CSV table of C-alpha atoms in Angstrom, one decimal:
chain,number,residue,atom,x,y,z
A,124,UNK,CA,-18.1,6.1,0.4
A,125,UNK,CA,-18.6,9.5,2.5
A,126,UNK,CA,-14.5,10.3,3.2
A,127,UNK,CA,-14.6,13.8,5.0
A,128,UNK,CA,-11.2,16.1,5.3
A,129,UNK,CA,-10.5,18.1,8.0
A,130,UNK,CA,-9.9,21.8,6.7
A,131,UNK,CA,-6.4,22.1,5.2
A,132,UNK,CA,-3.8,24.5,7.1
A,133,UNK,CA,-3.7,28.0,5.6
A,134,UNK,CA,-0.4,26.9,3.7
A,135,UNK,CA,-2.6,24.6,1.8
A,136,UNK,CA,-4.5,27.7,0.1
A,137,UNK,CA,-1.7,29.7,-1.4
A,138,UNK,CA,-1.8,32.0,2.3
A,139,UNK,CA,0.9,33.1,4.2
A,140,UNK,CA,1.5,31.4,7.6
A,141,UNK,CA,3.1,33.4,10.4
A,142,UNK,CA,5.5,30.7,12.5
A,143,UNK,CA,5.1,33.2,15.6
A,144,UNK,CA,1.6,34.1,15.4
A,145,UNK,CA,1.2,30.3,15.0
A,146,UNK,CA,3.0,29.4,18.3
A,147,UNK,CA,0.5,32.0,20.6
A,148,UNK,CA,-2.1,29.4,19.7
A,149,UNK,CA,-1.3,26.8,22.2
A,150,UNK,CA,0.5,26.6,24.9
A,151,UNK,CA,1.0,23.0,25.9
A,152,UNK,CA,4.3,20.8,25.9
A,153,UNK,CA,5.2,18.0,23.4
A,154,UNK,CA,1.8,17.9,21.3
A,155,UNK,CA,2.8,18.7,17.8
A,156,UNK,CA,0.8,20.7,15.8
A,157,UNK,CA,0.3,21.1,12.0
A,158,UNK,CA,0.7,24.3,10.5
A,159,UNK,CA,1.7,22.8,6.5
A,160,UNK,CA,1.5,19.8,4.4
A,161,UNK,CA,3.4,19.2,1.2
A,162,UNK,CA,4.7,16.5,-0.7
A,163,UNK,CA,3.3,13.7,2.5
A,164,UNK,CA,5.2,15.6,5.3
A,165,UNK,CA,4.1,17.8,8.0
A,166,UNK,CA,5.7,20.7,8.9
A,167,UNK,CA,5.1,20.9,13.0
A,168,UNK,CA,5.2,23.2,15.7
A,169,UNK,CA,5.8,22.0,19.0
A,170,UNK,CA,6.3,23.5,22.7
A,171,UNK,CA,9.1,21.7,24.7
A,172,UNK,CA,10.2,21.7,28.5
A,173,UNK,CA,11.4,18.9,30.3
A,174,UNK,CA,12.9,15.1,29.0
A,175,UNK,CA,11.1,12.9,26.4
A,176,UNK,CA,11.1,9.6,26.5
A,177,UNK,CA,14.1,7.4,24.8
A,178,UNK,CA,12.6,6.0,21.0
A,179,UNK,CA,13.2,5.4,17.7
A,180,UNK,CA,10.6,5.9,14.6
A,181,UNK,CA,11.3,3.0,11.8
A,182,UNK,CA,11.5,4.6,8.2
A,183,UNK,CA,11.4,8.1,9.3
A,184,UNK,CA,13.8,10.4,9.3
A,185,UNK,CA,12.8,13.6,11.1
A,186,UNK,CA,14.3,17.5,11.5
A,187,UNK,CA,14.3,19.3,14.2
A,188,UNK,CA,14.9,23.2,14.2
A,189,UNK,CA,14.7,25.5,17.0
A,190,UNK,CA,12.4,28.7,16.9
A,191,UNK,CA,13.1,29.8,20.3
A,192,UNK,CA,15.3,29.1,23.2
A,193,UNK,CA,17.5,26.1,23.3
A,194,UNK,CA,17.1,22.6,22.6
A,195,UNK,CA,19.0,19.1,23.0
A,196,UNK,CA,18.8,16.1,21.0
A,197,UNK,CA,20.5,13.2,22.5
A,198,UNK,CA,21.8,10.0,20.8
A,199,UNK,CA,23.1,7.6,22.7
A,200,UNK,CA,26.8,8.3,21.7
A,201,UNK,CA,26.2,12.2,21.7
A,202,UNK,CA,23.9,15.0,22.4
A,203,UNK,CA,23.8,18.0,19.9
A,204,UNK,CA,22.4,21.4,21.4
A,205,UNK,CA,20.5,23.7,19.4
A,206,UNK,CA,19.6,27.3,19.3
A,207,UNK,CA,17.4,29.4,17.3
A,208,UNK,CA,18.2,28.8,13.8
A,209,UNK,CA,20.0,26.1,14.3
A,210,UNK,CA,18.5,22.2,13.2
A,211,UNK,CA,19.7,19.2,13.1
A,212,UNK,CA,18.3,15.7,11.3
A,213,UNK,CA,17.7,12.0,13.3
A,214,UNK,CA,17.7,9.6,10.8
A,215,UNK,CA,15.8,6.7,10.8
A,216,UNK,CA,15.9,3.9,13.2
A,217,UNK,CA,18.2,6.0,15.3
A,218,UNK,CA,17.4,6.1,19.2
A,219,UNK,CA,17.1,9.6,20.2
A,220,UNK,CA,15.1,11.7,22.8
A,221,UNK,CA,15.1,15.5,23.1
A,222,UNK,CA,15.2,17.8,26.3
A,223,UNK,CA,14.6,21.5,26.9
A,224,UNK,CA,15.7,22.7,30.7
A,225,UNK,CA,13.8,25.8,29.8
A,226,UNK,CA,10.5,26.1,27.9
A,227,UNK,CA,11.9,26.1,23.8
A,228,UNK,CA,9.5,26.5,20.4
A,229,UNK,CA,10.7,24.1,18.2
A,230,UNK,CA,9.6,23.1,14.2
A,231,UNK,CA,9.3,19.6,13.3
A,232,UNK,CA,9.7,18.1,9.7
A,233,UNK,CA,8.9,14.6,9.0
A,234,UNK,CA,6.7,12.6,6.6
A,235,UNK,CA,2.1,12.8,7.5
A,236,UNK,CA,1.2,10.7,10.5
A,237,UNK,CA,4.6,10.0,12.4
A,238,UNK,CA,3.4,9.2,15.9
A,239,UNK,CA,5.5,11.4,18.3
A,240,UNK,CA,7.0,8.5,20.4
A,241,UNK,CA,8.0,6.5,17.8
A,242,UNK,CA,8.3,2.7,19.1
A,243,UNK,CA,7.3,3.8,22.4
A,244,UNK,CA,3.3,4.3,24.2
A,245,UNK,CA,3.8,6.8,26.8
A,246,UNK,CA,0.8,7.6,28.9
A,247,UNK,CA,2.2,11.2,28.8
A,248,UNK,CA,4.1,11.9,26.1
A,249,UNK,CA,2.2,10.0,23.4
A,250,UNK,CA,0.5,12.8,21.6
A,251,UNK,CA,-2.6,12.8,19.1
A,252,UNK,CA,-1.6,12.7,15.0
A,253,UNK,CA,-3.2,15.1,12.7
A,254,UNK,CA,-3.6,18.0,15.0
A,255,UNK,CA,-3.6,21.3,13.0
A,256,UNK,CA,-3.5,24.9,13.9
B,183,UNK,CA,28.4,-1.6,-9.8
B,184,UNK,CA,30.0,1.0,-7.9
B,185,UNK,CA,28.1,4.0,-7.1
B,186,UNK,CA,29.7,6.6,-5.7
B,187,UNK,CA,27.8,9.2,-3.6
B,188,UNK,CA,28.7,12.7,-2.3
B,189,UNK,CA,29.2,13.4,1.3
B,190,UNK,CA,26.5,14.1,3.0
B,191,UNK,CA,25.3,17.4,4.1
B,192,UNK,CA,26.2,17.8,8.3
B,193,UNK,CA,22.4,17.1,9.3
B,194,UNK,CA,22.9,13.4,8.1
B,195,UNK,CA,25.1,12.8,10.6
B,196,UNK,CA,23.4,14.2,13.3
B,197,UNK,CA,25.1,17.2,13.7
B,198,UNK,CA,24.2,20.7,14.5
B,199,UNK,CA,23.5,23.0,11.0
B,200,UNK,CA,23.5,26.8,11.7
B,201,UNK,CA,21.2,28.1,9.2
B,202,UNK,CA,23.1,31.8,9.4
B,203,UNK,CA,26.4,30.4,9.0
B,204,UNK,CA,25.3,28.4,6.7
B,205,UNK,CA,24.1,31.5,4.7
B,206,UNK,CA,27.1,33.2,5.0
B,207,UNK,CA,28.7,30.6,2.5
B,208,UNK,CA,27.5,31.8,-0.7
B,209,UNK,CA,26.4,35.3,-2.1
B,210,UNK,CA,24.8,34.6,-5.6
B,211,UNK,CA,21.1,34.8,-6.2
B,212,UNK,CA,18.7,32.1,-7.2
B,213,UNK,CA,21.0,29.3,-7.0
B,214,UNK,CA,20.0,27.0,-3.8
B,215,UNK,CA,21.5,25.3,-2.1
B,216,UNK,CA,21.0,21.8,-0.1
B,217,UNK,CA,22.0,22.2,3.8
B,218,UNK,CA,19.9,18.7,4.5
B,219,UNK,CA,18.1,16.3,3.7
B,220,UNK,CA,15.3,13.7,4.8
B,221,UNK,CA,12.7,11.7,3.4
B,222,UNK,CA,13.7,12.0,-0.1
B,223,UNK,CA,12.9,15.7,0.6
B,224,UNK,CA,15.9,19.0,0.9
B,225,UNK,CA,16.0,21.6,2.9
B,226,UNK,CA,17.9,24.5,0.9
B,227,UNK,CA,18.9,28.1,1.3
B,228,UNK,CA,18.8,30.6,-1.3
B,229,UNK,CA,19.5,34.4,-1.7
B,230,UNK,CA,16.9,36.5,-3.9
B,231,UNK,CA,16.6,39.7,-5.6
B,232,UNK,CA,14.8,41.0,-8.6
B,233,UNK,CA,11.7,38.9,-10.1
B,234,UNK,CA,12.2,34.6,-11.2
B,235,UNK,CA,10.1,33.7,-14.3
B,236,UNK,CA,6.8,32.2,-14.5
B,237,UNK,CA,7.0,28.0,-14.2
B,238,UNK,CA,5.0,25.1,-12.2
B,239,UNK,CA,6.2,21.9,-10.8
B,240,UNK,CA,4.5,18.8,-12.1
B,241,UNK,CA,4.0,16.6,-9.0
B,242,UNK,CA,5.8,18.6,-6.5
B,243,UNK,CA,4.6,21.2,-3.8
B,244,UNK,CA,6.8,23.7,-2.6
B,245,UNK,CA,7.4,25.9,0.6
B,246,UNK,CA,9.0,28.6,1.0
B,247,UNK,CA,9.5,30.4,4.3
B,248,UNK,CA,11.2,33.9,4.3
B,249,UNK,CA,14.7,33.7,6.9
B,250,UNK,CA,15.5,37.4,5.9
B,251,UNK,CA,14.0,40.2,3.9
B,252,UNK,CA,11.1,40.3,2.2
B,253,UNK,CA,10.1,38.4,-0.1
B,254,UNK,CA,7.1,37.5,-2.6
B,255,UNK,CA,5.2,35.0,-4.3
B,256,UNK,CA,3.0,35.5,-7.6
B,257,UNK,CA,0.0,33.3,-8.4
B,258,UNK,CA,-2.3,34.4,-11.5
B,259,UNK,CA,-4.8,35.6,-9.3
B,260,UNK,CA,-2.8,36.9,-6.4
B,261,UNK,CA,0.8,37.6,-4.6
B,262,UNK,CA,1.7,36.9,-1.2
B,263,UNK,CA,4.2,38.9,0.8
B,264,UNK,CA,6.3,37.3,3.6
B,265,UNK,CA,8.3,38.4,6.0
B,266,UNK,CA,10.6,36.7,8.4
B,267,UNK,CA,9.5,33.3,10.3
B,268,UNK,CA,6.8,33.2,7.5
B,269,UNK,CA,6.1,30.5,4.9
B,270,UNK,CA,3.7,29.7,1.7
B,271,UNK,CA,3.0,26.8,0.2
B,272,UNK,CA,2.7,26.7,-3.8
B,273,UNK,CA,0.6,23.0,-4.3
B,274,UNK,CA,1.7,20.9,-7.8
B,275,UNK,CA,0.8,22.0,-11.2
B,276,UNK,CA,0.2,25.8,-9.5
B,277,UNK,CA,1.8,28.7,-11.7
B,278,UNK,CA,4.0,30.9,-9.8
B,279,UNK,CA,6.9,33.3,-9.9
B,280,UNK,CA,9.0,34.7,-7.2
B,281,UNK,CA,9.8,37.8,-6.2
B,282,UNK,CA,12.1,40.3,-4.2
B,283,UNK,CA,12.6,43.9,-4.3
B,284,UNK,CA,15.6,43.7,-1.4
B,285,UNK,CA,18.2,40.6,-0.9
B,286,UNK,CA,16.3,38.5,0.8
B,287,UNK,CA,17.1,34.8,2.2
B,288,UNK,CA,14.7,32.1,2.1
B,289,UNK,CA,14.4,28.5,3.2
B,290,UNK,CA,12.9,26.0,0.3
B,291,UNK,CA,11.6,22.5,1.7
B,292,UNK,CA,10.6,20.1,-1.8
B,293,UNK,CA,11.3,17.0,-2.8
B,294,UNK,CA,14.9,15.9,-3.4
B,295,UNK,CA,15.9,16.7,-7.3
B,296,UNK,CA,13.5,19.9,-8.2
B,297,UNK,CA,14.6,21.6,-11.3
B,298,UNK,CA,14.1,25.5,-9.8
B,299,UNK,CA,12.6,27.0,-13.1
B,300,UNK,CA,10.2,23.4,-13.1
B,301,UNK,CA,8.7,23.5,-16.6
B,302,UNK,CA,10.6,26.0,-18.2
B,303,UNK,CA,15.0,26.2,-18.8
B,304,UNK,CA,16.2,29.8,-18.3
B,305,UNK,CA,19.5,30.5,-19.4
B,306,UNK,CA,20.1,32.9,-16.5
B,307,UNK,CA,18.1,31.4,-13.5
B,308,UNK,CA,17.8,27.1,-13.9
B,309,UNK,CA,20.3,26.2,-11.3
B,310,UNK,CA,22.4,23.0,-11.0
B,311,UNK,CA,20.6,20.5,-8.3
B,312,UNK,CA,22.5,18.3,-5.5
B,313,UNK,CA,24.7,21.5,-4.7
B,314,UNK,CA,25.5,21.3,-0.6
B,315,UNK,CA,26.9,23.7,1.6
């Protein structure tokens, strides 16, 4: 059996990854991208602008930490606003859905192969797994 | 059987973490320090200056990503420098020492439990684990 790889992210070679270089690379909204794997998680970088959809992800807790601009996660109790430096964790099963009134660069944590809506199939906001820059 | 737990860091229950302020909790070097957790991984902060000793982690990658300062990581065959917003990923079983000429303050994302110094005890730099801030 023929199993090919795709090529591993720079982190995966010992190299030094540059978060801001890494974000001029793309410049679409919600469609994570891969810039390190470790221990089965992906560390993610991710353009946001706009509402996501309401959903949960079973089993997986995931972080979300602002690189630029400002960011909301809402619960449905609470929302928690982020800035740059500033993260916060959704832990499994909870319903959530993020929100940026202005265009925010965000880094994502959470284990290989989470699909990006969770419980939910969005025609738009359902984004491709596995996508690294 | 009653097992008592510690209180969870603040990202557990969904609130905000400043990574600054969070920094500005503690002073001493090479002593990290849990500010969340997920996925049976931790997210911890630690302050650096002068050179770590030589060790390897069996069965545990390791990233590190450079908040302030400057900061290096030694392979046998090679260092890496970072700088701000930038990260490096040492794989399992990979020898490595760290590095810093400056104070500098750096972000560690590995599994929940690491010993610091991995295969080897160092009287002046294995930490405790499970210390939160």
């Amino acid at each position: 059996m023929n199993i090919e790889r795709a090529a591993p992210p720079d982190g995966e070679d010992m190299e030094r990854v540059n978060i801001a270089e890494k974000f001029t690379r793309f410049g679409e909204h919600w469609k994570p991208k891969i810039i390190a794997e470790l221990n089965g998680q992906e560390v993610k970088l991710v353009k946001v602008l706009g509402t996501f959809p309401w959903h949960h992800h079973n089993d997986v807790d995931e972080m979300f930490l602002v690189w630029r601009g400002h960011f909301r996660v809402e619960f449905r109790e609470k929302a928690v606003e982020l800035g740059p430096g500033e993260l916060v964790i959704v832990p499994r099963g909870v319903e959530h859905r993020t929100a940026a009134d202005d265009e925010a660069e965000i880094i994502l944590l959470e284990p290989a192969g989470v699909l990006n809506t969770g419980n939910v199939i969005d025609d738009k906001f359902t984004a491709p797994r596995g996508v690294r820059i």
